[in-house]
Coordinates of C-alpha atoms and ligand atoms in Angstrom, one line a residue:
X1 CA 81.1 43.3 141.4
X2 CA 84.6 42.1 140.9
X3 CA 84.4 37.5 140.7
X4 CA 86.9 36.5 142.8
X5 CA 89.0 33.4 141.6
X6 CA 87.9 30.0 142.2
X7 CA 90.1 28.5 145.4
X8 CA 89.8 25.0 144.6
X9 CA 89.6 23.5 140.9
X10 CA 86.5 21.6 140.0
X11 CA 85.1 18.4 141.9
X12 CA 86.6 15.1 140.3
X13 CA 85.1 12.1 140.5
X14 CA 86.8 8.7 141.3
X15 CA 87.0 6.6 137.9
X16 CA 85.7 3.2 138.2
X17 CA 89.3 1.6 137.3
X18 CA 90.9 2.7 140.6
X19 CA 87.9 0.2 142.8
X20 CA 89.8 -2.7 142.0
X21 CA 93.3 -0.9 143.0
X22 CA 92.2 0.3 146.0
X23 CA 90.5 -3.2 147.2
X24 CA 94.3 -4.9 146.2
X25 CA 96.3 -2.4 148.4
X26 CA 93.4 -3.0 151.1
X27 CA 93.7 -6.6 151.0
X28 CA 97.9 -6.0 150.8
X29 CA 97.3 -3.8 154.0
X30 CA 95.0 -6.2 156.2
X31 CA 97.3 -9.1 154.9
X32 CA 100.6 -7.3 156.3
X33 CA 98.9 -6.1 159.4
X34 CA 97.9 -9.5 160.2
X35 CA 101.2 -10.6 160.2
X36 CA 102.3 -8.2 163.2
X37 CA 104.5 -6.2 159.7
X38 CA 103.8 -2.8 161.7
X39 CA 101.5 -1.6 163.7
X40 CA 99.5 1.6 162.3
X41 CA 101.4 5.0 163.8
X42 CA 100.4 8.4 164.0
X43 CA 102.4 10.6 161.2
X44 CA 103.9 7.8 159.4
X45 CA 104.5 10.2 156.3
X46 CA 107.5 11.4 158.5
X47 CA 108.2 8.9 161.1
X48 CA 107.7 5.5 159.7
X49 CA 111.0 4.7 157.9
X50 CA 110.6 1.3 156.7
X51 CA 112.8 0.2 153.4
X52 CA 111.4 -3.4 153.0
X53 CA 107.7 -2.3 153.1
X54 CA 108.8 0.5 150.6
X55 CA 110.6 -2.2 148.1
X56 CA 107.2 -4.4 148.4
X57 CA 105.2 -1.7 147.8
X58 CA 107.2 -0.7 144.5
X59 CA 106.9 -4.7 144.2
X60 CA 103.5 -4.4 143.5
X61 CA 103.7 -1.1 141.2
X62 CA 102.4 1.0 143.9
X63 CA 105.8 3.3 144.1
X64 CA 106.6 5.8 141.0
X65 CA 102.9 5.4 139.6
X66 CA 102.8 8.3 137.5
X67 CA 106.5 7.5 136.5
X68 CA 106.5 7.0 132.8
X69 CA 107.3 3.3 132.2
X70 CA 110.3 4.0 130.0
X71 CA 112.2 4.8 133.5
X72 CA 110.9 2.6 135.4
X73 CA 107.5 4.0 136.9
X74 CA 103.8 2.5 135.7
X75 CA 102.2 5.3 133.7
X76 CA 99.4 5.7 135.6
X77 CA 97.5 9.2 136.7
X78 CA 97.8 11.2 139.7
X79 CA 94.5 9.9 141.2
X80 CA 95.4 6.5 141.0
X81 CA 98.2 7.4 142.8
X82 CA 96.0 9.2 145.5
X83 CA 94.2 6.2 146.0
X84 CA 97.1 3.9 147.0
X85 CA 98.4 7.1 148.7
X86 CA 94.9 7.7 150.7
X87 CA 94.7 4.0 151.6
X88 CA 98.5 3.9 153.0
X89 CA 98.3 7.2 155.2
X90 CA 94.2 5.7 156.3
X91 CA 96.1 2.5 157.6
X92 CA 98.8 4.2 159.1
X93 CA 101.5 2.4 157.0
X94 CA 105.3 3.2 157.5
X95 CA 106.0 5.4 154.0
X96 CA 108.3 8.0 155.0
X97 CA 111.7 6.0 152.9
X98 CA 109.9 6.6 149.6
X99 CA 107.5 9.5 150.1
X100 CA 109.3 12.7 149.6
X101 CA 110.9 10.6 146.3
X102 CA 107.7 9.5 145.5
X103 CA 105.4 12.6 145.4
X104 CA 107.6 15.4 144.4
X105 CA 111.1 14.3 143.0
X106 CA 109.7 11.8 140.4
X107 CA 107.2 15.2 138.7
X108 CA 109.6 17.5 139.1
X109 CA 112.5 15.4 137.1
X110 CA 110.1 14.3 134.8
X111 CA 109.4 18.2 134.7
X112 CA 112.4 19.9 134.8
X113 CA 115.0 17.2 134.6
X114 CA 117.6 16.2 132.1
X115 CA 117.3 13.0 130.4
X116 CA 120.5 11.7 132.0
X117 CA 119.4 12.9 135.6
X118 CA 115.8 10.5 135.2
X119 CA 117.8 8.3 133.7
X120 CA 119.9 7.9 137.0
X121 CA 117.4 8.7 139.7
X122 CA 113.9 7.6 138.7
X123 CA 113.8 3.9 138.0
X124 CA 115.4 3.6 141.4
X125 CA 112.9 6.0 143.2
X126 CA 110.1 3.5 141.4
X127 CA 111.6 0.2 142.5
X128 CA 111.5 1.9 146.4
X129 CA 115.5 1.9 146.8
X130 CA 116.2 5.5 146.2
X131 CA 115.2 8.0 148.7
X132 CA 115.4 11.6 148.6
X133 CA 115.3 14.3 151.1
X134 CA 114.2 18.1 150.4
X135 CA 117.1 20.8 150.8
X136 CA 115.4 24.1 151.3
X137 CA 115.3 25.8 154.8
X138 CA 118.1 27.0 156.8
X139 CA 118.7 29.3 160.0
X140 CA 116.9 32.5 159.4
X141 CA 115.6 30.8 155.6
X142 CA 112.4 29.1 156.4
X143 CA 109.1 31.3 155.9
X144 CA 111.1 33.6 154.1
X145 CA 112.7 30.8 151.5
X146 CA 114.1 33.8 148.9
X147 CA 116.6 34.6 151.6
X148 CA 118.5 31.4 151.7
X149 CA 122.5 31.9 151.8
X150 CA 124.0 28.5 150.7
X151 CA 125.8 29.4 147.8
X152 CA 126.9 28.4 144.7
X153 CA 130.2 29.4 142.4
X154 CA 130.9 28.7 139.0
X155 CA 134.0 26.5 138.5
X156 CA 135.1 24.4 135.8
X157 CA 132.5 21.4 135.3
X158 CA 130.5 22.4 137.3
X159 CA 129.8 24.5 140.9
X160 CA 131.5 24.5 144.4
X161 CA 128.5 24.4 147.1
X162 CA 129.5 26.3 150.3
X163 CA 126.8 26.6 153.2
X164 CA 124.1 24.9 155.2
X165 CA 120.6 23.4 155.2
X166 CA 118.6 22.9 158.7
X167 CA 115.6 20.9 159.4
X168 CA 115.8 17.9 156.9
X169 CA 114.3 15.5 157.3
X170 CA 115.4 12.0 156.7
X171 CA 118.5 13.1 155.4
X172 CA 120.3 10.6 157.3
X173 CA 119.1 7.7 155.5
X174 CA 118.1 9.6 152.0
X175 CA 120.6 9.3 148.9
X176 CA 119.9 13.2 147.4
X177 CA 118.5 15.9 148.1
X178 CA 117.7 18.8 146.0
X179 CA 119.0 22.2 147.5
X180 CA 118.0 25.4 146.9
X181 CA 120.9 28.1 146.2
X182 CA 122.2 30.8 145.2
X183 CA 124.1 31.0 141.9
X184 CA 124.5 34.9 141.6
X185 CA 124.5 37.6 144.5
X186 CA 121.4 38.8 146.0
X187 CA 119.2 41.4 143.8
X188 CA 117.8 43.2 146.3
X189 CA 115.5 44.4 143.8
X190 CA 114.3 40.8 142.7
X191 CA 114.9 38.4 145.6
X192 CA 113.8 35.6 143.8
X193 CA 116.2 36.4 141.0
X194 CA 119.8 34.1 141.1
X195 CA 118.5 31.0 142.6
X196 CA 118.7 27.4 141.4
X197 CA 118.0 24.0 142.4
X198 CA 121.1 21.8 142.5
X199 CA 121.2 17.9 142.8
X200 CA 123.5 16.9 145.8
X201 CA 124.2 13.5 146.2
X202 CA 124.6 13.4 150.2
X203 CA 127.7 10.9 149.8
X204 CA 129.9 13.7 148.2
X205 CA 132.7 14.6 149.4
X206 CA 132.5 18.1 151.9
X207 CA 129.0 17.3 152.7
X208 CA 127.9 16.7 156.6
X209 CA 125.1 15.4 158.3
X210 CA 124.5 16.6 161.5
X211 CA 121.4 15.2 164.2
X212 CA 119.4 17.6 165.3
X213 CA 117.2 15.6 168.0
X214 CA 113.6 16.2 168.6
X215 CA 112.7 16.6 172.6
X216 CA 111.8 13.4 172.5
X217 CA 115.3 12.1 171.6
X218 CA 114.2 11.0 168.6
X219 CA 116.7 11.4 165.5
X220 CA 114.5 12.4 162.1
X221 CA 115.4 16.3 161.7
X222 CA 119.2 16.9 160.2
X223 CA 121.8 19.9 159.8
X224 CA 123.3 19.4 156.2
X225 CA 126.9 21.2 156.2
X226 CA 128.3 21.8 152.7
X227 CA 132.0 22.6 152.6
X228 CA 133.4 23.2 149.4
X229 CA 131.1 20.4 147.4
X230 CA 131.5 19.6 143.8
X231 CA 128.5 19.6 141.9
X232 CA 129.1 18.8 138.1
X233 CA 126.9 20.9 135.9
X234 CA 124.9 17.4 134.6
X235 CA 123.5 17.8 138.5
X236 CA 121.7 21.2 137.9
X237 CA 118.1 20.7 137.9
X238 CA 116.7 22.8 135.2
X239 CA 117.6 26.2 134.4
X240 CA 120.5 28.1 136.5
X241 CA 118.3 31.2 138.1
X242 CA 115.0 29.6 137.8
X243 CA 115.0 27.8 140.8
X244 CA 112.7 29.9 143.0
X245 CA 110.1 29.1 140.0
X246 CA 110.7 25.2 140.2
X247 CA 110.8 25.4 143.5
X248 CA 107.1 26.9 144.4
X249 CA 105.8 24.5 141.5
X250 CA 107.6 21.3 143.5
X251 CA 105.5 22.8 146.9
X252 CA 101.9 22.3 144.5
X253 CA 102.8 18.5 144.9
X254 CA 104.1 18.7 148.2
X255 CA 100.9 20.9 150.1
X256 CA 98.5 19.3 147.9
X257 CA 98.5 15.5 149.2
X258 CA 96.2 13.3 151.6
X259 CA 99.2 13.6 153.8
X260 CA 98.0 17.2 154.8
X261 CA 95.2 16.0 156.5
X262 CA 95.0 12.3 157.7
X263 CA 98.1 12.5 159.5
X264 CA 96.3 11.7 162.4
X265 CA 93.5 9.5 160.5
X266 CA 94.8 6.3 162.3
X267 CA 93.3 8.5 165.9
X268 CA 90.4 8.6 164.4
X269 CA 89.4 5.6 163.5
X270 CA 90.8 4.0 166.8
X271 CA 88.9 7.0 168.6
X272 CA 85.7 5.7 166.4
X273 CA 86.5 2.2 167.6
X274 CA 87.0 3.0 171.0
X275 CA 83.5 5.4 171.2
X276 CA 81.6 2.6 169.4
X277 CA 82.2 0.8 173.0
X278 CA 80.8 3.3 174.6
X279 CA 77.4 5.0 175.4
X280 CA 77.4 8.4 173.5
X281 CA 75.6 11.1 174.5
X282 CA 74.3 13.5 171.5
X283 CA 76.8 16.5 172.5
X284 CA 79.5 14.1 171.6
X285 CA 78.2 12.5 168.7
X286 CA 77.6 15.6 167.2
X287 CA 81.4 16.5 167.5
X288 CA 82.6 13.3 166.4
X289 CA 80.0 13.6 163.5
X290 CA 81.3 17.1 162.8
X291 CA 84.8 16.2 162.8
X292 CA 84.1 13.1 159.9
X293 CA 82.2 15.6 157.6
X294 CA 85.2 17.9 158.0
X295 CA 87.4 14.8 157.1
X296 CA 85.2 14.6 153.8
X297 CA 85.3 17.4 152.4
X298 CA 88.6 17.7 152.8
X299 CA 89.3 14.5 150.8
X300 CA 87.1 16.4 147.9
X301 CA 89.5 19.4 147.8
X302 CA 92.5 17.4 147.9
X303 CA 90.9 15.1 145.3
X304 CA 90.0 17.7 143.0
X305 CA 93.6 18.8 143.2
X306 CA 94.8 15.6 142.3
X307 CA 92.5 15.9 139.6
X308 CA 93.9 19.0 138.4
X309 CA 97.7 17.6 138.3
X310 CA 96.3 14.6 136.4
X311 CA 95.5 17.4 133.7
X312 CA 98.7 18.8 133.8
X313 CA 98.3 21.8 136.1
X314 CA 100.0 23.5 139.4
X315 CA 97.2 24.4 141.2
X316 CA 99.7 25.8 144.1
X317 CA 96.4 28.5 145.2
X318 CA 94.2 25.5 146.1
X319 CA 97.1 23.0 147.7
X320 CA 97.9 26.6 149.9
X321 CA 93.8 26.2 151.0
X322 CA 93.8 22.8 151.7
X323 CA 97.1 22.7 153.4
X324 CA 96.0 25.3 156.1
X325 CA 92.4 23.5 156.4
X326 CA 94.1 20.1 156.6
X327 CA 96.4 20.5 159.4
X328 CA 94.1 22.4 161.4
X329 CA 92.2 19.8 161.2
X330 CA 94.6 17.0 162.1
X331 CA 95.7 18.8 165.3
X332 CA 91.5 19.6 166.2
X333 CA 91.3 15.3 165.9
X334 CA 93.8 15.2 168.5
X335 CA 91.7 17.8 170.9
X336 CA 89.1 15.9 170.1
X337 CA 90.8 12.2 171.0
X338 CA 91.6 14.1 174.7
X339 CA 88.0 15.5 175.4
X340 CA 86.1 12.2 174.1
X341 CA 87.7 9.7 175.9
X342 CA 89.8 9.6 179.0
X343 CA 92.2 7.2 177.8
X344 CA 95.8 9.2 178.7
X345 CA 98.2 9.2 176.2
X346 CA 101.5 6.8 176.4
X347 CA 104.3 6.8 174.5
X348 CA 105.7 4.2 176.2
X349 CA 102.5 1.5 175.3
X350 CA 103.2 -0.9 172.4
X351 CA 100.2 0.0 170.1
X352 CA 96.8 0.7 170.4
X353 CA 95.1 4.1 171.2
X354 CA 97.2 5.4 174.3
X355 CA 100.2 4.8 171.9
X356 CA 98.3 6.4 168.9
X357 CA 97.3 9.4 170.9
X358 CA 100.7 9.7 172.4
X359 CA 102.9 9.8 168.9
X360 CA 100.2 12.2 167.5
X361 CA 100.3 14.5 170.4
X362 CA 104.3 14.7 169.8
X363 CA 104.3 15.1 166.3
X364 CA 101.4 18.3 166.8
X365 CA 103.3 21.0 166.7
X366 CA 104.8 20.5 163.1
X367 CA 101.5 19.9 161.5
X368 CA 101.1 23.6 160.4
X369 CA 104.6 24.4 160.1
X370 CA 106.6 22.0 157.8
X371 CA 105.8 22.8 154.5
X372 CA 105.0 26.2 154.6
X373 CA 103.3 28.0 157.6
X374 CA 99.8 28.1 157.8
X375 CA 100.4 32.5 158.4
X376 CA 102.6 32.3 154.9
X377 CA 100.2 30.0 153.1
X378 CA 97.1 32.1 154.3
X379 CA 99.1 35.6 152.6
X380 CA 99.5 33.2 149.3
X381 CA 95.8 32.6 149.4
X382 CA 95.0 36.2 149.9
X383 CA 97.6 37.2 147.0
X384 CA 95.7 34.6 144.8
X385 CA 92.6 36.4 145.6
X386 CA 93.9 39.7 144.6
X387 CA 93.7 41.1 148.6
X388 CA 97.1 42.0 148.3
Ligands
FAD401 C1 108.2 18.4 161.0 C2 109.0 19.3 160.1 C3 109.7 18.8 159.0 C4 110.4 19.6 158.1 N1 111.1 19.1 157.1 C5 111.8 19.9 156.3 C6 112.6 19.3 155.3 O1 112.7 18.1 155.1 N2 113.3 20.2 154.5 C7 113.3 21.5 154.6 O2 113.9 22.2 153.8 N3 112.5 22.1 155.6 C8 111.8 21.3 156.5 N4 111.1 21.9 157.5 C9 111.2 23.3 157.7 C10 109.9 24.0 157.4 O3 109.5 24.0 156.1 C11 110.0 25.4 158.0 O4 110.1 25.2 159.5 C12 108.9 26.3 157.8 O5 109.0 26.7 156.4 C13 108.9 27.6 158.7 O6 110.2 28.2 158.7 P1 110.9 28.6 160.1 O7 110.9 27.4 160.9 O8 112.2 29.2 159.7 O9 110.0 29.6 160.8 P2 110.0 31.2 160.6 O10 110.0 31.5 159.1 O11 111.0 31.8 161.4 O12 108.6 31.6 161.1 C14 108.3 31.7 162.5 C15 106.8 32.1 162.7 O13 106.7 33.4 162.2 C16 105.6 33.4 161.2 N5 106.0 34.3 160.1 C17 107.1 34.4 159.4 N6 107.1 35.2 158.4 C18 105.8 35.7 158.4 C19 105.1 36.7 157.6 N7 105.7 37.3 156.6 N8 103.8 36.9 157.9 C20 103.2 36.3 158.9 N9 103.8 35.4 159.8 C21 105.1 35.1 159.5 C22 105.6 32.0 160.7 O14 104.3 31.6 160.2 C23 105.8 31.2 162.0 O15 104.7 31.0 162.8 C24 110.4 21.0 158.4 C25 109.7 21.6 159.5 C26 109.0 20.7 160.3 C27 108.2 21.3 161.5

């Protein structure tokens, strides 16, 4: 009988040095919450934009952990950087300013970047003042990322960027993003063939930032027009016509995270707090029970992932796994939250659970599609299997 491949590399334990780092950030947590900082929110990973609590958490050498400290960062593995990660996503913290710079800019310059480009970028991503944004869908380019049409010619010093980028997010407060392009005409033969990953700076000159409002009114999705931008060559991130290779490694760190399934941890707990008030009868323990076991071994997966970056690898097969499991388990908190309790959500209430339930309910719908849909990420798990 044929062994299929293992989905998920091996269980990782916790070392005993990250105890102490996780009771600090705890302590920094409790400390800021007491003080009225924020208020824990549903989906901060996206929605909580907060540049002071991003500065003091690079303050305290919680930002650009794995950053080598020659530019800036602290040296320190990927899974003490899950555990500060784990911690701020639990307490519903506001980390979207640094996050996209923090989990996958930072490895993928230190990975494919030139020394001048971490030179410029990564000390400032560590100290929590440079923010980053990711350039890769457009109309008709999501799913299907090989098909993207922004394009970019060879001219002297560099390369004149023509075309657009939808859905990104932040991109109105972020400094750079790194787009995905094309450098050489389409090979319909090889799609992923002609592509590379360019640094745009979104101050250039000829780039635009459009809104595109959520149904809410809310302003976090952008249209990024490029018209004619210069790009000097120092701004190409690793090889001209690799990019669809850097690309899916940068989307191992960006599917693997915490983020991908405690997006709606702050529910949770609130719903835990809320049905510890209550008498529960055994049907609805055993969901609630069910759902926390799920949550668990879901932090082992991820964990072991984290574990398997720390040694250097892209385990993009198992961040595919998890990524599906995860947010299909975020939105089933939130159907749980509804049927537990008859609290009715409110997005108008100041905090608590109404409020909680209410930002997580809104935010639903992108769970299983930003990052990769859960139908793509399923055929990359089947591919990985050999099943196709
Ligand atoms: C909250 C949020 C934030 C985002 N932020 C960013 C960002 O910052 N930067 C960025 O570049 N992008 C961002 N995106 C875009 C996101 O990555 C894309 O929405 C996603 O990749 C899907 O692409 P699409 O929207 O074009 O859908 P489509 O590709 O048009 O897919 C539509 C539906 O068809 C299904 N489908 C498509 N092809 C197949 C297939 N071959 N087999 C089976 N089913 C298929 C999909 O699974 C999906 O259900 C964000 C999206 C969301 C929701």
């Amino acid at each position: 009988m044929t062994r299929l491949p293992s989905l998920v590399p091996p269980p990782v334990d916790l070392p005993e040095r990250v105890a102490a780092l996780r009771a600090d950030v705890r302590a920094f947590l409790a400390e800021e919450r007491a003080a009225g900082a924020w208020h824990p929110r549903a989906d901060v990973w996206l929605t909580g934009w907060d540049e002071r609590f991003s500065k003091e958490l690079a303050r305290r050498g919680w930002l650009g952990m794995t950053i080598p400290t020659e530019y800036g960062g602290h040296g320190r593995g990927a899974l003490d950087r899950y555990v500060v990660t784990e911690e701020l996503l639990a307490a519903g913290a506001p980390v979207a300013a640094h996050w996209v710079a923090d989990r996958q800019i930072g490895p993928s310059l230190m990975r494919f970047g030139t020394e001048e480009q971490r030179q410029k970028f990564l000390p400032g991503i560590a100290a929590g003042e440079v923010y980053f944004g990711i350039g890769m869908s457009e109309p008709d380019s999501g799913s299907d990322l090989a098909s993207v049409r922004s394009k970019a010619d060879k001219v002297d010093g560099g390369w004149e960027l023509t075309g657009r980028k939808v859905w990104t997010s932040g991109a109105h407060h972020a400094h750079a993003f790194f787009a995905l392009v094309r450098t050489a005409p389409k090979d319909d033969t090889n799609r992923h063939a002609g592509l590379s990953q360019l640094i745009v700076e979104l101050n250039s000159p000829g780039v635009e930032i459009r809104p595109i409002p959520l149904l809410t009114g809310a302003h976090h999705f952008n249209e990024v027009v490029f018209d004619k931008v210069f790009i000097p060559d120092s701004m190409v991130l690793g090889e001209v016509g690799q990019g669809w290779h850097q690309v899916t490694s940068e989307l191992a760190f960006e599917r693997s995270g915490p983020e991908r399934f405690l997006s709606t941890y702050p529910l949770l707990a609130a719903l835990v707090g809320e049905i510890g008030r209550t008498e529960l009868d055994a049907g609805r323990r055993r969901d609630l029970g069910g759902l926390v076991s799920r949550l668990w071994t879901l932090r082992r997966m991820s964990l072991a992932i984290a574990g398997a970056l720390e040694s250097g690898a892209a385990p993009e097969l198992a961040a595919a796994v998890v990524k599906d499991l995860g947010t299909r388990f975020e939105n089933e908190v939130i159907d749980a939250a509804r049927l537990l309790l008859s609290i009715p959500p409110d997005p108008g209430a100041d905090h608590g659970y109404a409020r909680l339930l209410a930002d997580a309910v809104l935010q639903s719908p992108g769970f299983t599609l930003r990052g990769g849909t859960n139908e793509i990420l399923r055929g990359i798990v089947a591919r990985g299997l050999g099943l196709r």
